[in-house]
Short mmCIF file of C-alpha atoms in Angstrom, two decimals:
data_model
loop_
_atom_site.label_atom_id
_atom_site.label_comp_id
_atom_site.label_asym_id
_atom_site.label_seq_id
_atom_site.Cartn_x
_atom_site.Cartn_y
_atom_site.Cartn_z
CA MET B 815 55.03 4.80 78.49
CA SER B 816 57.20 2.89 76.11
CA GLU B 817 54.41 -0.43 76.50
CA LYS B 818 51.83 2.35 75.29
CA ARG B 819 53.97 3.69 72.21
CA CYS B 820 54.64 -0.54 71.25
CA ARG B 821 50.78 -1.20 71.04
CA GLU B 822 50.49 2.29 69.09
CA ASP B 823 53.12 1.38 66.32
CA ALA B 824 51.69 -2.53 66.39
CA ALA B 825 48.17 -0.92 65.65
CA CYS B 826 49.62 1.49 63.20
CA HIS B 827 51.62 -1.33 61.43
CA GLY B 828 48.17 -3.58 61.16
CA SER B 829 46.07 -0.67 60.09
CA ALA B 830 48.47 0.08 57.12
CA ARG B 831 49.01 -4.07 56.39
CA VAL B 832 45.02 -3.91 56.21
CA VAL B 833 45.21 -1.37 54.08
CA SER B 834 48.11 -2.25 51.85
CA ASP B 835 45.93 -6.20 51.59
CA ILE B 836 43.00 -3.85 50.11
CA SER B 837 45.16 -1.83 47.91
CA SER B 838 46.75 -5.09 46.13
CA ALA B 839 43.81 -7.80 46.49
CA PRO B 840 42.91 -8.33 42.22
CA ARG B 841 39.93 -6.71 41.43
CA PRO B 842 37.08 -8.14 39.10
CA PRO B 843 37.18 -7.50 35.60
CA ASN B 844 35.23 -4.47 34.78
CA TYR B 845 34.43 -3.67 38.33
CA LEU B 846 33.25 -0.31 37.53
CA PHE B 847 30.97 -2.12 34.98
CA ASP B 848 28.29 -4.46 35.49
CA SER B 849 28.40 -6.11 32.50
CA ALA B 850 25.76 -8.61 33.56
CA ALA B 851 23.38 -6.58 33.07
CA PHE B 852 24.67 -4.98 30.07
CA ASN B 853 24.58 -8.22 28.61
CA GLU B 854 20.76 -8.25 29.63
CA SER B 855 20.23 -5.69 28.45
CA LEU B 856 21.20 -6.80 25.00
CA LYS B 857 19.44 -9.78 25.53
CA ASN B 858 16.44 -8.20 26.39
CA ASN B 859 16.50 -5.38 23.56
CA LYS B 860 18.03 -7.64 21.07
CA ALA B 861 15.37 -6.83 18.32
CA VAL B 862 15.91 -2.83 18.93
CA VAL B 863 19.69 -2.97 18.60
CA CYS B 864 20.30 -6.09 15.98
CA ALA B 865 17.72 -3.16 13.50
CA LEU B 866 19.12 -0.20 14.43
CA SER B 867 23.28 -1.48 14.15
CA ALA B 868 21.74 -3.26 10.76
CA SER B 869 19.87 -0.65 9.45
CA TYR B 870 23.16 2.30 9.48
CA ILE B 871 24.95 -0.13 7.28
CA SER B 872 22.30 -0.69 5.05
CA THR B 873 20.89 2.66 4.69
CA PHE B 874 24.33 4.44 3.65
CA ALA B 875 24.67 1.60 1.52
CA GLY B 876 22.36 1.82 -0.42
CA TYR B 877 21.20 5.43 -0.40
CA PRO B 878 22.90 6.80 -3.40
CA LEU B 879 20.48 4.06 -5.71
CA ASP B 880 17.86 5.58 -3.67
CA SER B 881 17.96 8.63 -4.43
CA ILE B 882 19.04 7.66 -8.30
CA LYS B 883 15.40 6.06 -8.20
CA SER B 884 13.68 8.93 -7.01
CA ARG B 885 14.77 11.02 -9.92
CA LEU B 886 14.07 8.75 -12.30
CA GLN B 887 10.79 8.27 -10.98
CA THR B 888 10.03 12.08 -11.46
CA THR B 889 12.13 13.10 -14.67
CA ARG B 890 10.03 13.95 -18.02
CA GLN B 891 12.87 12.58 -20.24
CA ARG B 892 13.97 9.02 -21.12
CA ILE B 893 17.37 8.84 -19.62
CA SER B 894 19.37 6.15 -18.71
CA ILE B 895 20.52 4.93 -15.28
CA PRO B 896 24.29 5.91 -16.44
CA ARG B 897 23.45 8.98 -18.14
CA LEU B 898 21.11 10.71 -15.04
CA ALA B 899 24.39 9.61 -12.84
CA LEU B 900 26.81 11.43 -14.76
CA THR B 901 24.55 14.46 -15.10
CA VAL B 902 23.88 14.42 -10.96
CA TYR B 903 27.91 14.33 -10.37
CA GLN B 904 28.52 17.08 -12.82
CA GLU B 905 25.67 19.25 -11.87
CA GLU B 906 25.92 18.03 -7.96
CA GLY B 907 28.98 16.47 -7.41
CA ILE B 908 29.66 13.37 -5.12
CA ILE B 909 26.87 15.12 -2.28
CA GLY B 910 23.82 15.29 -4.53
CA PHE B 911 23.69 11.23 -4.05
CA TYR B 912 23.39 11.52 -0.86
CA ARG B 913 21.13 14.50 -0.47
CA GLY B 914 18.81 14.17 2.69
CA LEU B 915 20.77 11.34 3.89
CA TRP B 916 20.88 12.19 7.74
CA ILE B 917 17.04 12.20 7.49
CA PRO B 918 16.58 8.44 6.75
CA LEU B 919 19.96 7.28 8.85
CA MET B 920 18.86 9.09 11.47
CA THR B 921 15.43 8.46 11.65
CA ILE B 922 14.38 5.10 9.26
CA SER B 923 16.76 3.28 11.33
CA PHE B 924 14.64 4.19 14.29
CA VAL B 925 11.77 3.56 12.56
CA ARG B 926 12.77 0.32 11.63
CA ALA B 927 14.12 -0.30 14.89
CA ALA B 928 10.47 -0.07 16.02
CA SER B 929 9.04 -2.49 12.39
CA PHE B 930 11.06 -4.86 13.92
CA THR B 931 10.11 -4.92 17.34
CA ILE B 932 6.30 -5.16 16.64
CA TYR B 933 7.16 -7.76 13.72
CA THR B 934 8.76 -9.95 16.67
CA ARG B 935 6.33 -9.04 18.96
CA THR B 936 3.64 -10.26 16.81
CA LYS B 937 4.94 -13.78 16.11
CA GLU B 938 5.78 -13.94 20.02
CA PHE B 939 2.13 -12.84 20.44
CA PHE B 940 1.30 -15.67 17.96
CA ARG B 941 3.29 -18.35 19.26
CA GLU B 942 2.64 -18.01 23.08
CA ARG B 943 -1.33 -18.55 21.90
CA GLN B 944 -0.18 -21.41 19.42
CA TRP B 945 -1.84 -19.23 16.41
CA LEU B 946 -0.63 -20.76 12.85
CA ASP B 947 2.31 -22.62 14.63
CA ARG B 948 2.65 -25.79 12.49
CA ASN B 949 5.83 -26.32 11.06
CA ARG B 950 4.98 -25.89 7.82
CA ILE B 951 5.62 -23.12 5.22
CA LEU B 952 1.69 -21.44 5.09
CA ASP B 953 2.03 -21.02 8.69
CA VAL B 954 5.00 -19.32 8.93
CA ALA B 955 4.87 -16.44 5.70
CA ALA B 956 1.17 -16.63 7.04
CA THR B 957 2.61 -15.00 10.72
CA GLY B 958 5.25 -12.73 9.00
CA GLY B 959 2.48 -11.25 6.58
CA ILE B 960 0.33 -10.52 9.23
CA SER B 961 3.07 -9.15 11.87
CA GLY B 962 4.99 -7.17 8.83
CA ALA B 963 1.21 -5.64 7.96
CA LEU B 964 0.45 -4.74 11.91
CA SER B 965 4.06 -3.00 11.65
CA GLY B 966 4.08 -1.29 8.28
CA SER B 967 0.62 0.22 9.40
CA LEU B 968 1.29 1.61 12.87
CA ILE B 969 4.94 2.62 11.87
CA SER B 970 3.76 4.68 8.41
CA PHE B 971 2.11 7.46 10.74
CA GLY B 972 5.63 8.28 12.19
CA SER B 973 7.80 7.77 8.57
CA ALA B 974 5.44 9.76 6.51
CA PRO B 975 6.89 13.53 7.47
CA PHE B 976 10.35 12.23 6.85
CA GLU B 977 9.55 10.20 3.95
CA LEU B 978 8.42 13.93 2.52
CA VAL B 979 11.32 15.53 3.61
CA LYS B 980 13.28 13.40 1.89
CA VAL B 981 11.57 13.01 -1.31
CA ARG B 982 11.40 17.13 -1.01
CA ARG B 983 15.95 16.89 -0.63
CA GLN B 984 16.00 14.61 -3.25
CA LEU B 985 14.33 16.54 -5.45
CA GLU B 986 15.21 20.10 -5.04
CA TYR B 987 16.57 20.80 -8.53
CA THR B 988 13.53 19.04 -9.67
CA ILE B 989 10.99 20.88 -8.10
CA ALA B 990 13.00 23.92 -8.69
CA ALA B 991 12.81 24.15 -12.08
CA SER B 992 9.46 23.59 -12.74
CA LYS B 993 8.84 26.62 -10.54
CA GLY B 994 11.07 28.03 -13.26
CA VAL B 995 13.71 28.71 -10.89
CA ARG B 996 17.87 27.98 -10.92
CA LEU B 997 18.97 26.48 -8.05
CA ALA B 998 22.58 28.08 -7.52
CA LYS B 999 22.87 25.99 -3.97
CA ALA B 1000 20.31 23.51 -2.63
CA PRO B 1001 18.40 24.42 0.43
CA SER B 1002 19.02 22.47 4.20
CA THR B 1003 16.95 20.20 5.47
CA MET B 1004 15.63 22.80 8.11
CA GLU B 1005 15.25 25.00 5.59
CA ALA B 1006 13.09 22.73 3.05
CA VAL B 1007 11.08 21.57 6.08
CA ARG B 1008 10.34 25.52 7.15
CA ASP B 1009 9.18 25.73 3.35
CA ILE B 1010 6.84 23.16 4.20
CA PHE B 1011 5.71 24.60 6.98
CA ARG B 1012 4.77 27.82 5.21
CA THR B 1013 3.47 26.55 2.30
CA ASN B 1014 1.20 24.03 3.66
CA GLY B 1015 1.72 24.42 7.50
CA ALA B 1016 2.04 20.96 9.72
CA LEU B 1017 -0.30 18.65 8.07
CA GLY B 1018 2.19 19.50 4.57
CA LEU B 1019 4.18 17.04 6.29
CA TYR B 1020 1.52 14.51 5.49
CA THR B 1021 0.80 15.15 2.02
CA GLY B 1022 0.74 11.85 0.00
CA PHE B 1023 0.11 10.16 3.54
CA PRO B 1024 -2.31 7.37 2.19
CA LEU B 1025 -0.58 6.41 -0.64
CA HIS B 1026 2.58 6.14 1.67
CA PHE B 1027 -0.05 3.89 3.98
CA VAL B 1028 -1.02 2.16 2.03
CA ARG B 1029 2.34 1.78 0.24
CA ASP B 1030 3.97 0.96 3.80
CA THR B 1031 0.83 -2.10 5.10
CA MET B 1032 1.20 -3.69 2.21
CA GLY B 1033 5.05 -3.20 1.15
CA THR B 1034 6.01 -4.55 4.76
CA ALA B 1035 3.44 -7.09 4.88
CA LEU B 1036 4.80 -9.08 1.58
CA TYR B 1037 8.44 -8.39 2.79
CA PHE B 1038 7.99 -10.68 5.99
CA PHE B 1039 5.60 -13.02 4.49
CA GLU B 1040 8.16 -13.04 1.74
CA TYR B 1041 11.47 -13.21 3.79
CA ASP B 1042 10.17 -15.73 7.03
CA GLY B 1043 8.70 -18.01 3.31
CA PHE B 1044 12.26 -18.28 1.62
CA ARG B 1045 13.80 -18.70 5.11
CA TYR B 1046 11.31 -21.68 5.87
CA ILE B 1047 12.08 -22.86 2.33
CA MET B 1048 16.26 -22.51 3.00
CA GLY B 1049 16.09 -24.40 6.40
CA ARG B 1050 14.65 -22.86 9.04
CA ASN B 1051 12.26 -24.02 11.00
CA ALA B 1052 9.00 -22.56 12.24
CA ALA B 1053 11.00 -22.46 15.83
CA GLY B 1054 13.41 -20.01 13.95
CA GLU B 1055 16.37 -22.84 14.44
CA GLN B 1056 18.47 -22.64 11.12
CA GLY B 1057 19.30 -26.10 9.98
CA ASP B 1058 20.86 -27.27 6.16
CA THR B 1059 19.93 -25.48 3.00
CA PRO B 1060 18.11 -27.46 1.04
CA PRO B 1061 19.97 -30.00 -1.68
CA TRP B 1062 19.04 -28.22 -4.98
CA LEU B 1063 20.87 -24.87 -3.76
CA PRO B 1064 23.47 -25.82 -1.81
CA ILE B 1065 24.42 -22.27 -0.41
CA PRO B 1066 26.75 -21.69 2.83
CA VAL B 1067 24.27 -21.18 5.87
CA SER B 1068 26.10 -17.72 6.24
CA LEU B 1069 24.64 -16.69 2.77
CA VAL B 1070 20.89 -17.40 3.89
CA PRO B 1071 20.27 -14.22 5.75
CA PHE B 1072 21.59 -12.50 2.31
CA PHE B 1073 19.90 -14.22 -0.33
CA CYS B 1074 16.51 -14.27 1.37
CA GLY B 1075 16.50 -11.12 2.46
CA SER B 1076 17.47 -9.40 -1.22
CA LEU B 1077 15.20 -12.04 -2.95
CA ALA B 1078 12.38 -10.90 -0.37
CA GLY B 1079 13.34 -7.10 -0.83
CA VAL B 1080 13.34 -6.97 -4.81
CA THR B 1081 10.27 -9.64 -5.14
CA SER B 1082 8.03 -7.39 -2.84
CA TRP B 1083 9.45 -4.36 -4.41
CA ALA B 1084 8.62 -5.22 -7.72
CA LEU B 1085 4.66 -5.69 -6.57
CA ILE B 1086 4.02 -1.87 -4.74
CA TYR B 1087 6.67 -0.35 -7.65
CA PRO B 1088 3.48 1.32 -9.45
CA LEU B 1089 2.01 2.81 -6.18
CA ASP B 1090 5.24 4.10 -5.03
CA VAL B 1091 5.88 6.40 -8.14
CA VAL B 1092 2.32 7.14 -8.26
CA LYS B 1093 3.30 8.82 -4.75
CA THR B 1094 6.42 10.24 -5.30
CA LYS B 1095 4.28 11.74 -8.65
CA VAL B 1096 1.70 13.40 -6.40
CA GLN B 1097 4.06 14.74 -3.48
CA GLN B 1098 6.13 16.26 -6.35
CA ARG B 1099 3.46 18.08 -7.91
CA ALA B 1100 2.27 19.22 -3.91
CA LEU B 1101 5.27 20.07 -3.20
CA ALA B 1102 6.45 21.90 -6.65
CA GLY B 1103 2.58 24.14 -5.70
CA GLU B 1104 1.02 22.35 -9.07
CA GLN B 1105 -2.61 21.95 -9.44
CA ARG B 1106 -3.82 18.83 -6.93
CA ARG B 1107 -4.26 15.40 -9.18
CA GLY B 1108 -6.07 12.50 -7.70
CA ILE B 1109 -4.97 9.06 -7.42
CA PHE B 1110 -6.51 7.42 -10.54
CA GLU B 1111 -5.99 10.84 -12.49
CA THR B 1112 -1.93 10.67 -11.59
CA LEU B 1113 -2.00 6.95 -12.79
CA HIS B 1114 -4.09 7.10 -15.66
CA ARG B 1115 -1.49 9.75 -17.46
CA LEU B 1116 1.48 8.23 -16.45
CA ILE B 1117 0.34 5.01 -18.66
CA ARG B 1118 -1.61 6.74 -21.18
CA GLY B 1119 -0.07 9.97 -21.29
CA PRO B 1120 -1.27 13.64 -20.89
CA ASP B 1121 -3.13 13.97 -24.29
CA PRO B 1122 -6.17 11.70 -24.07
CA ASN B 1123 -6.75 12.52 -27.96
CA ALA B 1124 -3.12 10.97 -28.26
CA PRO B 1125 -2.86 8.17 -25.66
CA LYS B 1126 0.46 6.51 -25.61
CA PRO B 1127 0.51 2.63 -25.94
CA ILE B 1128 -0.36 0.60 -22.84
CA PHE B 1129 2.80 -1.11 -22.89
CA VAL B 1130 4.45 1.59 -23.51
CA GLY B 1131 3.26 3.51 -20.49
CA LEU B 1132 3.38 0.79 -18.33
CA ALA B 1133 7.53 0.66 -18.83
CA ARG B 1134 7.18 4.36 -18.19
CA LEU B 1135 5.72 3.07 -14.66
CA TYR B 1136 8.46 1.16 -13.99
CA ARG B 1137 11.27 3.33 -14.90
CA GLY B 1138 14.10 3.21 -12.32
CA LEU B 1139 13.08 -0.15 -11.03
CA GLY B 1140 16.26 -1.43 -12.38
CA VAL B 1141 17.98 0.51 -9.84
CA SER B 1142 15.19 -0.24 -7.48
CA ALA B 1143 15.85 -3.90 -7.56
CA LEU B 1144 19.95 -3.14 -7.27
CA ARG B 1145 19.08 -0.83 -4.36
CA SER B 1146 17.01 -3.78 -2.69
CA VAL B 1147 18.76 -6.49 -3.23
CA THR B 1148 22.33 -4.30 -1.46
CA THR B 1149 19.81 -2.61 1.04
CA HIS B 1150 17.76 -5.76 2.18
CA GLY B 1151 20.85 -8.38 2.30
CA LEU B 1152 23.18 -6.11 4.10
CA LEU B 1153 20.42 -5.38 6.37
CA TRP B 1154 19.32 -9.16 7.38
CA THR B 1155 23.23 -10.00 7.02
CA PHE B 1156 24.16 -7.34 10.07
CA PHE B 1157 21.23 -8.40 11.74
CA ASP B 1158 21.71 -12.17 11.84
CA LEU B 1159 25.32 -11.69 12.72
CA THR B 1160 24.64 -9.25 15.59
CA ALA B 1161 21.53 -11.70 17.07
CA SER B 1162 23.99 -14.32 16.81
CA TYR B 1163 26.67 -12.10 18.63
CA ILE B 1164 24.47 -11.27 21.52
CA ASP B 1165 23.00 -14.81 21.55
CA ARG B 1166 26.36 -16.29 22.58
CA LEU B 1167 26.80 -13.26 25.51
CA PRO B 1168 27.21 -15.08 28.99
CA GLY B 1169 23.79 -13.90 31.30
CA LYS B 1170 23.87 -13.15 34.75
CA ASP B 1171 24.11 -16.59 35.91
CA GLU B 1172 26.76 -18.07 33.31
CA SER B 1173 28.83 -14.64 34.75
CA GLN B 1174 28.79 -15.15 38.31
#
């Protein structure tokens, strides 16, 4: 009997010792979270992660300037940027500069993620087939331009409704004034969408789409064409490896994305700016329920004025067509400079993450 009890006590002590050893054994870090798999997922979706994170920051920083740009494009009176900004602040407060922000913040960020994904995958497609693969500026820029054109044209189908709602929200007070209505409080984003549906149906969300399609296709093609060309000039080769900057512009390598992104954003935007003005004007008239005008009629009236018997001098008209370009250039410098800076920072961080083999 005593021998049996001794055996049971020994078994109990042994099992307790095993449990104690298991509980006291060192657990691997993040044992409930597979960091290697997470890192691998980040690497496989690098373009999406980089574009999303960079887009949130750049969109928020540049949105007040975008709002002022839309108002400058549609106002009939000549007004300076500081005066317009002061008027917006007095009538609408700080929120006036961010009216409609949630639409681009939540949608343009995903649109950019899709755009960058198409752009990078198209470049990979060209690289795998050794198309335009020579290490010279023409091949590098052309690959970027073709990838940008494909990206812009495909993305425009999804981004057009959000762009229209954004314009509607930014120009609420202008549209109301053209109808002879004084708004005590601007409608919400959902109320604006319902109003578009009620007035023009589902297709109303694609008001001005041909102009939007051409603007996005041409604009995105020019943008990536210029960006990749500038990056090549600033020392990055066709394989994507950054070298030293040229001796005639010895800026720090860390500033190259901001410099090239800003320059590409400003110059490409300046080239397509008249098209954007016409698009905004066409959409504003449609949203206000005014008589529809064609693209060329709208462009002609913007340049030469509404009275055919007393046309404005062409240079005066062109100056009006480029009204708001200064604030748009500032917005492009801010938005695209920050976009590429944070895109490259995030990409570098993801590249440095250990993979599955390194984690083991």
